[in-house]
Tab-separated table of N, CA and C in Angstrom:
chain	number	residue	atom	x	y	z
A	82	UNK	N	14.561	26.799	11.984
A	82	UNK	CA	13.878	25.671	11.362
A	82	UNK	C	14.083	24.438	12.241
A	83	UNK	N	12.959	23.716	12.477
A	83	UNK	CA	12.916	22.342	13.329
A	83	UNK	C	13.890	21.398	12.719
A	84	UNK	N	14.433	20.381	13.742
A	84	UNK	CA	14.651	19.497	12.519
A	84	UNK	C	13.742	18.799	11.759
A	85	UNK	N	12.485	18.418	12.648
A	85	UNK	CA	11.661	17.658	11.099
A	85	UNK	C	11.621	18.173	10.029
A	86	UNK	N	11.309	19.868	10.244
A	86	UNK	CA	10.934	20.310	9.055
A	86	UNK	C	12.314	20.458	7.835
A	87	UNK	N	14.074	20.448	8.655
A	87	UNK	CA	14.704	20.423	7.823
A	87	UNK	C	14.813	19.001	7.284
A	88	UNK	N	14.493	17.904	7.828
A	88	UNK	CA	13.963	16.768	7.126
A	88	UNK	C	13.150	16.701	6.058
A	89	UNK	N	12.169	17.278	6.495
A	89	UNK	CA	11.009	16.806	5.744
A	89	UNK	C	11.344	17.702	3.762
A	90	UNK	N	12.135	18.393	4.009
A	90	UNK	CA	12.677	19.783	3.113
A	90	UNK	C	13.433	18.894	2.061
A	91	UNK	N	14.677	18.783	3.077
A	91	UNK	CA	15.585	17.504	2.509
A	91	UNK	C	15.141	16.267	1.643
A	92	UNK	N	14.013	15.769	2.058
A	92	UNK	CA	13.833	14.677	1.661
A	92	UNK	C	13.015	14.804	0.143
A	93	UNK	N	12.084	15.853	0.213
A	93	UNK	CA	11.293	16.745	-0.501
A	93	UNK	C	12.174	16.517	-1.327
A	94	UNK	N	13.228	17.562	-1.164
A	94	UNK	CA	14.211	17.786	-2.435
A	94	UNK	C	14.544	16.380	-3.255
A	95	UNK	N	15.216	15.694	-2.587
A	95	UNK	CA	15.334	14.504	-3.137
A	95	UNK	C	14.618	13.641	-3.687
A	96	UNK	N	13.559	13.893	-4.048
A	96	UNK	CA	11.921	13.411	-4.899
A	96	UNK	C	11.358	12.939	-3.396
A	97	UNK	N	11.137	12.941	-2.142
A	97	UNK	CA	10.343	12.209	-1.223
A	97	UNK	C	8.806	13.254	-1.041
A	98	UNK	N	8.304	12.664	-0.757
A	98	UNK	CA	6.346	13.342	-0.514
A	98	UNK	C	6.007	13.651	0.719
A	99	UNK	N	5.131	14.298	0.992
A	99	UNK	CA	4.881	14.632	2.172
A	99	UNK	C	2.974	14.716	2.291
A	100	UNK	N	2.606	13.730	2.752
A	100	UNK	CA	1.134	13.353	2.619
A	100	UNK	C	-0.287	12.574	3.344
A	101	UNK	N	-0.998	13.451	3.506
A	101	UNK	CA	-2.003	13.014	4.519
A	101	UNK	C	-2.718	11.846	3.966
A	102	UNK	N	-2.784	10.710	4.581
A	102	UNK	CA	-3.604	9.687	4.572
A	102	UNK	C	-4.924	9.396	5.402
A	103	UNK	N	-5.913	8.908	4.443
A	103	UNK	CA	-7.051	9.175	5.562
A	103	UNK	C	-7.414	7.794	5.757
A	104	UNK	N	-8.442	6.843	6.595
A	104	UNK	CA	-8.438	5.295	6.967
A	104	UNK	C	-9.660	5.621	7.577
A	105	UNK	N	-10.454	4.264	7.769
A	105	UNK	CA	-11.384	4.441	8.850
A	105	UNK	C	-11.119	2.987	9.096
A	106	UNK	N	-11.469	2.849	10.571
A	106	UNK	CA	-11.115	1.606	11.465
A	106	UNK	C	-12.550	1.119	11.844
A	107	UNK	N	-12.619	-0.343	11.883
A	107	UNK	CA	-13.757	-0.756	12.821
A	107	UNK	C	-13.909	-1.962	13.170
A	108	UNK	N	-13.958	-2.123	14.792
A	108	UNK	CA	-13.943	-3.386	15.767
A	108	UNK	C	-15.402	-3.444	16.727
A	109	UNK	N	-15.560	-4.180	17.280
A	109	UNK	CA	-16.187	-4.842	17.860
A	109	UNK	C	-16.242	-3.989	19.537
A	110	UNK	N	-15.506	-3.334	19.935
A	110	UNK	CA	-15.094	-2.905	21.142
A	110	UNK	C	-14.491	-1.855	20.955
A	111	UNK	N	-14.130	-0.447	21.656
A	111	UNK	CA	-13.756	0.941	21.897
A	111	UNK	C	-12.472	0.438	22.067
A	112	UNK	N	-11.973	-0.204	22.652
A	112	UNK	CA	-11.154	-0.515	23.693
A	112	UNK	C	-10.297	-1.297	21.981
A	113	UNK	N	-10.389	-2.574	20.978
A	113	UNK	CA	-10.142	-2.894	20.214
A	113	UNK	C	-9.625	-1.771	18.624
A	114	UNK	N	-10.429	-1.049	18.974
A	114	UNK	CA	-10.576	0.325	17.657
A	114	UNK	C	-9.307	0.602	18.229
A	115	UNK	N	-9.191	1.347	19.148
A	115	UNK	CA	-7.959	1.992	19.585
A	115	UNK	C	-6.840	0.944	19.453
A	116	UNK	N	-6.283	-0.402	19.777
A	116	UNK	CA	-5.299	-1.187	19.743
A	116	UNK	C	-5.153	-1.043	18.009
A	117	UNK	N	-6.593	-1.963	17.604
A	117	UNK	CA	-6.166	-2.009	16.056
A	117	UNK	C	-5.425	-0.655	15.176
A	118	UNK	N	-5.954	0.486	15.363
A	118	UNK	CA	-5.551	1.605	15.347
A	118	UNK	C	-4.190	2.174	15.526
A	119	UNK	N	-3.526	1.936	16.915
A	119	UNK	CA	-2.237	2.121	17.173
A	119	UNK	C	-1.533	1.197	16.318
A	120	UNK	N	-1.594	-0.262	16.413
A	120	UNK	CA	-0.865	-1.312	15.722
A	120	UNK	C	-0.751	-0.601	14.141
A	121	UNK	N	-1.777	-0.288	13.326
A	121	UNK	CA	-2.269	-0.086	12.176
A	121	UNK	C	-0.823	1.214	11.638
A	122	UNK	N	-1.184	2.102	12.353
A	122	UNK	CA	-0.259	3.496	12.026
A	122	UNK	C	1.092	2.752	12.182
A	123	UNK	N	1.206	1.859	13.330
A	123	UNK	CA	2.842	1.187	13.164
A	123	UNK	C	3.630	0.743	12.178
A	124	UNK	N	2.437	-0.070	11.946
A	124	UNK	CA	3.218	-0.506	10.804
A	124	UNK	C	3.483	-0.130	9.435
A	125	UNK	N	3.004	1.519	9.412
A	125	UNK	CA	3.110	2.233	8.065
A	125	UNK	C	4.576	3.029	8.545
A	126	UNK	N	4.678	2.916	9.891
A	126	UNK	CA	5.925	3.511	10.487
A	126	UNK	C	7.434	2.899	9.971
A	127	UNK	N	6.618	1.559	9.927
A	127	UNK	CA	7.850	0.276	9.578
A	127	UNK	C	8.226	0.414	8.232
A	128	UNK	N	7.424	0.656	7.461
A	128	UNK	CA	7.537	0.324	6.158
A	128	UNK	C	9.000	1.154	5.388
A	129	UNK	N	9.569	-0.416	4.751
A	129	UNK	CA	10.679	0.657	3.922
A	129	UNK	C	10.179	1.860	2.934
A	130	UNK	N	11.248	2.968	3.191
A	130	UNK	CA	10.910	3.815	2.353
A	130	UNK	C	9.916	4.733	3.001
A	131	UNK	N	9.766	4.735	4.263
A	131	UNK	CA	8.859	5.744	4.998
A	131	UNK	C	9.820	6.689	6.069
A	132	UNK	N	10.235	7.620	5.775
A	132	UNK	CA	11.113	8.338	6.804
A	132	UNK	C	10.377	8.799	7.922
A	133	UNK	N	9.058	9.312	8.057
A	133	UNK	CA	8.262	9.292	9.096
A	133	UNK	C	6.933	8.977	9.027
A	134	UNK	N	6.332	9.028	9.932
A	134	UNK	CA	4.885	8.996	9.794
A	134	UNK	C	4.880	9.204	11.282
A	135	UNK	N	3.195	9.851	11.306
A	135	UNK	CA	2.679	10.205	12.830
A	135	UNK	C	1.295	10.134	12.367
A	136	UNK	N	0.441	9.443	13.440
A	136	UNK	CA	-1.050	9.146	13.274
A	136	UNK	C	-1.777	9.515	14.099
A	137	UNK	N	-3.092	10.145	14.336
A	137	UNK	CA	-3.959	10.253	14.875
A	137	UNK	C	-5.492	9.186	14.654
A	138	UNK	N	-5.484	9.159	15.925
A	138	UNK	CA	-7.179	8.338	15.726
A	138	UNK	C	-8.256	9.109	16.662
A	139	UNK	N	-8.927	9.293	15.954
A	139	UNK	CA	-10.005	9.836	16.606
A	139	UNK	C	-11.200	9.171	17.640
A	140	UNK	N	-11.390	9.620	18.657
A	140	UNK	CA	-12.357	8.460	19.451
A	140	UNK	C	-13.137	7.772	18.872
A	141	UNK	N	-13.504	6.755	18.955
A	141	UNK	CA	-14.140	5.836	18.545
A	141	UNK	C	-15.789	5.774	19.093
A	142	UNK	N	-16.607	6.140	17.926
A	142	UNK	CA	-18.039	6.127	17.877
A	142	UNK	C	-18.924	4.637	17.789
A	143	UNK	N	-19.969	4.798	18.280
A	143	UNK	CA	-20.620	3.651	17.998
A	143	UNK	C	-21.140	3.029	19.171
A	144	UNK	N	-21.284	1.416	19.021
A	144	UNK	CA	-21.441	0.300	19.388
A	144	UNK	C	-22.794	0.244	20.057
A	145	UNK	N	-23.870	0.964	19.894
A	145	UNK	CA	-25.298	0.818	20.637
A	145	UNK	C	-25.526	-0.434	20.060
A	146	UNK	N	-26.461	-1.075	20.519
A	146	UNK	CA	-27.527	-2.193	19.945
A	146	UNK	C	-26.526	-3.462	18.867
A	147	UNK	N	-25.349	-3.785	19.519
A	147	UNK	CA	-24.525	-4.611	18.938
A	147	UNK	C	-23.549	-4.105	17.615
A	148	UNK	N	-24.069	-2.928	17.353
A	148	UNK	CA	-23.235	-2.412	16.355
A	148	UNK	C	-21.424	-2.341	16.544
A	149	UNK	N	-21.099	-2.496	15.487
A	149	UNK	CA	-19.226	-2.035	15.828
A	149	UNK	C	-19.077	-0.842	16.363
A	150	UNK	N	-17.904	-0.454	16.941
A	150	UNK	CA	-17.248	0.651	16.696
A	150	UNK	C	-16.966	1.582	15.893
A	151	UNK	N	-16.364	2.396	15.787
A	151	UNK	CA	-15.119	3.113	14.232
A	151	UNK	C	-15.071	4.147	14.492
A	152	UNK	N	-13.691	4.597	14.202
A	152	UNK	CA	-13.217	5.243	13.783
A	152	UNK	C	-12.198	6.166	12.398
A	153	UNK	N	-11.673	7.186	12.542
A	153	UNK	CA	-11.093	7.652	11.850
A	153	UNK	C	-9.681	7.597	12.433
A	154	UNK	N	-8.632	7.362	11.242
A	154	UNK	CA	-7.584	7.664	11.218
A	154	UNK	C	-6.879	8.203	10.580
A	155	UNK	N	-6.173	9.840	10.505
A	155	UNK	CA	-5.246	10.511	9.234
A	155	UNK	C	-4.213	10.086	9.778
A	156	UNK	N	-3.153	9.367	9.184
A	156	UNK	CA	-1.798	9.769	9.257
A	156	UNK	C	-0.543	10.573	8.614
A	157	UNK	N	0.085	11.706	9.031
A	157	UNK	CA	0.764	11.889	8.574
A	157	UNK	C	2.301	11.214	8.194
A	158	UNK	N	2.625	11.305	6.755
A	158	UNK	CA	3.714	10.576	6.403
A	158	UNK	C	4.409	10.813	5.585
A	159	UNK	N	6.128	10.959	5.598
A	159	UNK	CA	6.879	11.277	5.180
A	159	UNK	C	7.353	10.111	3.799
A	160	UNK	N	7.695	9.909	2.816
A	160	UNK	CA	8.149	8.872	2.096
A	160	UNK	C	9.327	9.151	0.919
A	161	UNK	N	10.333	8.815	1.074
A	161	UNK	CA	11.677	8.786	0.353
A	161	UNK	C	11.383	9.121	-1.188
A	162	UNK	N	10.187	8.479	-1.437
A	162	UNK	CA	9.409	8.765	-3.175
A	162	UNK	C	8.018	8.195	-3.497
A	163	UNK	N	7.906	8.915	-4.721
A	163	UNK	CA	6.258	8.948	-4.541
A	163	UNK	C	5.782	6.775	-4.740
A	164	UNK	N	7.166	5.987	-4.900
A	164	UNK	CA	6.353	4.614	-5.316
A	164	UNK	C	6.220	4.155	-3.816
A	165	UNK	N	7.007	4.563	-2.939
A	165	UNK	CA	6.665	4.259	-1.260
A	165	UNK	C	5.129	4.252	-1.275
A	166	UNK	N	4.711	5.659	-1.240
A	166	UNK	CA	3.734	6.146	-1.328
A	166	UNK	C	2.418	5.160	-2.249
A	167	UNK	N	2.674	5.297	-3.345
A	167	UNK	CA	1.819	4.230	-3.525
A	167	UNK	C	1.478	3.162	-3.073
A	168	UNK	N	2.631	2.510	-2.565
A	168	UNK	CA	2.722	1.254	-2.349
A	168	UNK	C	1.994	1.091	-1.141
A	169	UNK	N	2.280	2.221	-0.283
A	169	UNK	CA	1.617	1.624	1.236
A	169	UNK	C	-0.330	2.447	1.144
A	170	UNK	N	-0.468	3.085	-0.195
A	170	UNK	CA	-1.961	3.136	-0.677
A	170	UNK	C	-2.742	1.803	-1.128
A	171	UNK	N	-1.728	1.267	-2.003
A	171	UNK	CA	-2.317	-0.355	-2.574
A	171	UNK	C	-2.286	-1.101	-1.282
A	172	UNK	N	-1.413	-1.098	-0.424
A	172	UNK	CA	-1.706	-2.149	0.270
A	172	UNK	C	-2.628	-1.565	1.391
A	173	UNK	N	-3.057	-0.492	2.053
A	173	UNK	CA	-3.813	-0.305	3.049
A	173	UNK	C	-4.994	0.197	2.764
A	174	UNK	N	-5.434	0.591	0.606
A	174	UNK	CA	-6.135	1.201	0.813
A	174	UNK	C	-6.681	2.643	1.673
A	175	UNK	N	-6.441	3.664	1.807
A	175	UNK	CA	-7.079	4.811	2.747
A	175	UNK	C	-8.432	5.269	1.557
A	176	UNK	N	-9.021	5.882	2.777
A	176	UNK	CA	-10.450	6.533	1.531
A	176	UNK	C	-9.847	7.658	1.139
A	177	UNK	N	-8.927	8.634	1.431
A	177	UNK	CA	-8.346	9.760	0.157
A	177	UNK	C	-7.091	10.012	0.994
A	178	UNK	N	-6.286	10.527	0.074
A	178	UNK	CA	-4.967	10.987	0.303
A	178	UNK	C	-4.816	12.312	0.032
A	179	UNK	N	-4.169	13.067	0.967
A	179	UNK	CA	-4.271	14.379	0.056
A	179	UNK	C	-2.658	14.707	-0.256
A	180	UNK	N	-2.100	15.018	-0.990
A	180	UNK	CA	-0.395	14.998	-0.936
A	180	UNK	C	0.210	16.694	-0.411
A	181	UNK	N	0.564	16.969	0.524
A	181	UNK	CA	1.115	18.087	1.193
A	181	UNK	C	1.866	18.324	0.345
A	182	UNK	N	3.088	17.943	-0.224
A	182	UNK	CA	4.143	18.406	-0.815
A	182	UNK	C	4.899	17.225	-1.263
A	183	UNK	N	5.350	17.351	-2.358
A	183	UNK	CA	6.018	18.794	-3.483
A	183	UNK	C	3.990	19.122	-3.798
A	184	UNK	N	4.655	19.917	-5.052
A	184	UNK	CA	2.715	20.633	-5.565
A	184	UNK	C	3.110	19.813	-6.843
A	185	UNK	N	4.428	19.341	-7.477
A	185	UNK	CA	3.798	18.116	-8.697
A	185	UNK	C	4.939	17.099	-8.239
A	186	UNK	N	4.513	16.474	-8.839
A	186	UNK	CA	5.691	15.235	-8.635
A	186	UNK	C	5.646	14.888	-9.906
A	187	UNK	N	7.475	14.230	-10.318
A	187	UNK	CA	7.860	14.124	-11.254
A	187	UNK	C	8.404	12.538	-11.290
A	188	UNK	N	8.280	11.626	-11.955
A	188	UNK	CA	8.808	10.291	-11.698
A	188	UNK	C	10.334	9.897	-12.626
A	189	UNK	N	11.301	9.893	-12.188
A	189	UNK	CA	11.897	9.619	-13.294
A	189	UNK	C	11.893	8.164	-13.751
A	190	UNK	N	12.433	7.415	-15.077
A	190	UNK	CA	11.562	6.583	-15.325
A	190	UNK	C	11.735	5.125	-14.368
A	191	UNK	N	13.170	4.782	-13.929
A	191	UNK	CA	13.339	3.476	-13.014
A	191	UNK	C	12.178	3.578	-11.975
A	192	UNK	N	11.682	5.187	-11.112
A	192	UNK	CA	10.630	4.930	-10.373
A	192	UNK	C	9.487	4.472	-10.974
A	193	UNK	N	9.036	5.245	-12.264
A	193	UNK	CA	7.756	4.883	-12.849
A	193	UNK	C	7.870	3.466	-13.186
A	194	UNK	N	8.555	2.525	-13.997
A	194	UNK	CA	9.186	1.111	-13.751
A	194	UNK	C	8.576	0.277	-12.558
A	195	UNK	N	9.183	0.639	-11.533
A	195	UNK	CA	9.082	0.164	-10.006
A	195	UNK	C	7.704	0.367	-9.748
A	196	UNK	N	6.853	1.344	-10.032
A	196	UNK	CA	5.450	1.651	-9.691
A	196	UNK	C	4.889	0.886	-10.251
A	197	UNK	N	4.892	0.605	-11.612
A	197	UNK	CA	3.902	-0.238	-12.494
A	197	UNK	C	4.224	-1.491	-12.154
A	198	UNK	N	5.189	-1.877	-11.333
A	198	UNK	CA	6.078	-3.307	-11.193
A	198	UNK	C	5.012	-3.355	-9.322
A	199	UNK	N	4.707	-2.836	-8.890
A	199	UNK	CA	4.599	-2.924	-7.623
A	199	UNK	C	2.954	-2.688	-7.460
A	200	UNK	N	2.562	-2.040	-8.874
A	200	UNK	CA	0.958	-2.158	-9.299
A	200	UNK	C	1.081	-3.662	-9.401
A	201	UNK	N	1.263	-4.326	-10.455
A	201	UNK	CA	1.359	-5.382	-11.197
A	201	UNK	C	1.477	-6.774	-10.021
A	202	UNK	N	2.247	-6.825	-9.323
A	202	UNK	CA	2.309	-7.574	-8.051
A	202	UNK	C	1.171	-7.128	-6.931
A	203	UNK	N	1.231	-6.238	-6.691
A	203	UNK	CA	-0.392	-6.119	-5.783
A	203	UNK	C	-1.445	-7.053	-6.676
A	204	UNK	N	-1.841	-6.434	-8.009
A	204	UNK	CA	-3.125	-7.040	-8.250
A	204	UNK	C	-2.917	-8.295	-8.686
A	205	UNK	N	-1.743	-8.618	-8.792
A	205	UNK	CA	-1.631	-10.081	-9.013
A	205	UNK	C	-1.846	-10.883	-7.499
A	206	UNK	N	-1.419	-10.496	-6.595
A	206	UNK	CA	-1.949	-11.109	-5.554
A	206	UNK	C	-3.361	-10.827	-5.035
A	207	UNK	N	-3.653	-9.664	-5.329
A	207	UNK	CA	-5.395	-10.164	-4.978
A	207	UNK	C	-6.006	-10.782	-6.195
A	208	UNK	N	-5.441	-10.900	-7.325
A	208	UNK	CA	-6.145	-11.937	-8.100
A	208	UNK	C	-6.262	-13.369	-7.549
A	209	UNK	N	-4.854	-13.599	-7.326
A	209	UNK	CA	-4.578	-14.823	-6.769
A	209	UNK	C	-5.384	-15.303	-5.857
A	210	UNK	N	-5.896	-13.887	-4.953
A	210	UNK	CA	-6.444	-14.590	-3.811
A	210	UNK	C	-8.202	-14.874	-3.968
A	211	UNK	N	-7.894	-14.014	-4.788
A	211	UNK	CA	-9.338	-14.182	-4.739
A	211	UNK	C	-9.827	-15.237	-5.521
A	212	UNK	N	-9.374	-15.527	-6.667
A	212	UNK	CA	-9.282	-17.330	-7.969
A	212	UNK	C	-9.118	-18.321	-6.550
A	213	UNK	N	-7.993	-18.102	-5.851
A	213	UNK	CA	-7.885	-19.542	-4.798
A	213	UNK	C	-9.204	-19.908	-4.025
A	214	UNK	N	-10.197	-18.626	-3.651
A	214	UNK	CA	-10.909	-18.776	-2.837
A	214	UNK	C	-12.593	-18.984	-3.654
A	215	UNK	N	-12.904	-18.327	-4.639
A	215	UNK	CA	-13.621	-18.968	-4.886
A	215	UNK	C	-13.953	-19.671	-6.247
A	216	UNK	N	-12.717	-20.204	-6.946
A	216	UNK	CA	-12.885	-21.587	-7.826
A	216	UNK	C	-12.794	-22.441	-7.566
A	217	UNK	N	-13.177	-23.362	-8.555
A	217	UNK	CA	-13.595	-24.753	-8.415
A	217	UNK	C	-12.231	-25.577	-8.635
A	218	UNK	N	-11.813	-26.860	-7.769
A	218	UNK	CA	-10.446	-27.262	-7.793
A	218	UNK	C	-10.500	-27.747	-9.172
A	219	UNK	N	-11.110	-27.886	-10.542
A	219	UNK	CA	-10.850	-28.215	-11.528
A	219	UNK	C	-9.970	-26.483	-12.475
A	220	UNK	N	-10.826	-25.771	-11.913
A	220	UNK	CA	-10.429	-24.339	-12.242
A	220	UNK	C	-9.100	-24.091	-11.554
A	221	UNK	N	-8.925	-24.014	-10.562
A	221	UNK	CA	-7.755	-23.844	-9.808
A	221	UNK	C	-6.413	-24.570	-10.348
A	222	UNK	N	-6.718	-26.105	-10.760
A	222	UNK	CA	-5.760	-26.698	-11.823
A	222	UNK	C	-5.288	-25.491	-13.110
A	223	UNK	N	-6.649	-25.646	-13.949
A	223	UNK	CA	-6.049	-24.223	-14.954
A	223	UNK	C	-5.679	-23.069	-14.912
A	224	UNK	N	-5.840	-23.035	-13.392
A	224	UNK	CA	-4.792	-21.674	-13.460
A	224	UNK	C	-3.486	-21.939	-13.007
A	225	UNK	N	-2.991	-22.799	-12.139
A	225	UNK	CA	-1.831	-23.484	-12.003
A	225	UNK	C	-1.178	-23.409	-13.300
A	226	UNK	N	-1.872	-24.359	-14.324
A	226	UNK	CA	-1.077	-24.681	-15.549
A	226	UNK	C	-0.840	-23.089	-16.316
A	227	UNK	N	-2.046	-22.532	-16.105
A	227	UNK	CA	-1.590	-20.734	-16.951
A	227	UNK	C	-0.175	-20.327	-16.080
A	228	UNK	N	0.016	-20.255	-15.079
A	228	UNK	CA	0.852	-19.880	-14.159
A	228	UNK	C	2.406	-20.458	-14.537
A	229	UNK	N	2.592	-22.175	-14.564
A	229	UNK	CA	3.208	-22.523	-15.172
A	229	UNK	C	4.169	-21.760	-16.351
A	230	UNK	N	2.626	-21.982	-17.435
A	230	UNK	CA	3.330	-21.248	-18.685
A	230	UNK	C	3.871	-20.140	-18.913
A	231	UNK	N	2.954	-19.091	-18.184
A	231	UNK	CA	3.527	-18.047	-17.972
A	231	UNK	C	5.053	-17.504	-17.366
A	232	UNK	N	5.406	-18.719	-16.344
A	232	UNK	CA	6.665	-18.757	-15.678
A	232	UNK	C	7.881	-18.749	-16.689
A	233	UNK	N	7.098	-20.147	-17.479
A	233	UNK	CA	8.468	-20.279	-18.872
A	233	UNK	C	8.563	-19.586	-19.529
A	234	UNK	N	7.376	-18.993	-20.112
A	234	UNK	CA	7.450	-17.284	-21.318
A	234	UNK	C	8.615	-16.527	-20.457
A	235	UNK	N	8.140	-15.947	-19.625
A	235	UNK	CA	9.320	-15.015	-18.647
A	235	UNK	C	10.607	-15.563	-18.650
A	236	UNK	N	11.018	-17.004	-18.107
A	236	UNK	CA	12.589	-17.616	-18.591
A	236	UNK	C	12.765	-17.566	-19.804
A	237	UNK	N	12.067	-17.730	-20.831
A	237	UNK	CA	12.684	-17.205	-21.943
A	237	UNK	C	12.952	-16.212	-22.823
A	238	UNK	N	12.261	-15.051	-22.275
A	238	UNK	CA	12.346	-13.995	-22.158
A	238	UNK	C	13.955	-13.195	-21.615
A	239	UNK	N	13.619	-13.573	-20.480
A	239	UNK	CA	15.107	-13.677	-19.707
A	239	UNK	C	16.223	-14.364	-20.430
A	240	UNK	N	16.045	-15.194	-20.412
A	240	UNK	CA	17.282	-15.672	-21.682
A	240	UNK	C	18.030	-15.040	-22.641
A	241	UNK	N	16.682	-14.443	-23.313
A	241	UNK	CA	16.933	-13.405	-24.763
A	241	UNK	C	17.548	-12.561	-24.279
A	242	UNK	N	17.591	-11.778	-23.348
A	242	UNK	CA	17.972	-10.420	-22.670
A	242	UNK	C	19.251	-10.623	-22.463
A	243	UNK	N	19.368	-11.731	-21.505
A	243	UNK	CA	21.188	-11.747	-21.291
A	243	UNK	C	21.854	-12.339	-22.512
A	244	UNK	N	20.960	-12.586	-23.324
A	244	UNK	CA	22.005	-12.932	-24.923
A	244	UNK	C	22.676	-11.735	-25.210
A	245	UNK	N	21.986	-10.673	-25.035
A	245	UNK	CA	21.646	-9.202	-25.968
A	245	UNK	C	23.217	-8.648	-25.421
């Protein structure tokens, strides 16, 4: 047995996933597809909670008559547990995932916790971003002030808890 594969076994065991990610890339230049591309798989390399990953990109099609580039990218990737896994889906988006292994996954509940906690912060920041960008600065005030309130509900919330 390789060592990846006694890695990849190991990690398995220990709730980690083993799962193809699929992406498509597209720049302006052949020469750009490929950089963005390499950079792109890196930094899923980086990510905590990723024990490996390895990427392929496929040559890059296109660009007649001013059109972009693009390509495809699967990467393969190893992840400590399945909320890694999510997490670097919410944030990069791929068009499908297929999961190699385990054949089910089981969450126990602090992960399921952490997942819905790491849902909940993604779409709160593309809410965010997207209210900042196109409301009106009278609107943008009321959501400040919702934001606000919302801050203090949560401190007092918190409060109650460490009473308990």
């Amino acid at each position: 047995m390789s060592d990846v594969e006694k890695l990849t076994k190991d990690t398995i065991a220990s709730g980690g996933v083993l799962a193809m990610l699929y992406f498509d890339i597209h720049a302006k230049t052949k020469e750009l597809v490929a950089e963005l591309g390499t950079g792109f798989v890196n930094t899923i390399i980086q990510k905590q909670g990723v024990v490996f990953a390895v990427g392929e990109i496929d040559e890059p099609k296109g660009g007649e008559e001013g059109k972009n580039w693009s390509s495809n990218i699967e990467v393969k990737v190893l992840t400590k547990d399945f909320t890694t896994l999510a997490g670097i889906c919410m944030s990069n988006s791929p068009y499908t995932v297929e999961i190699l292994r385990p054949d089910e996954i089981k969450l126990p509940l602090s992960q399921a916790h952490d997942l819905l906690s790491t849902m909940s912060a993604t779409t709160a920041e593309y809410k965010k971003y997207i209210l900042t960008k196109l409301s009106k600065p009278e609107e943008l005030l009321q959501l400040q002030e919702n934001l606000r309130r919302r801050a203090e509900m949560g401190r007092k919330i918190l409060k109650k808890e460490k009473k308990k």
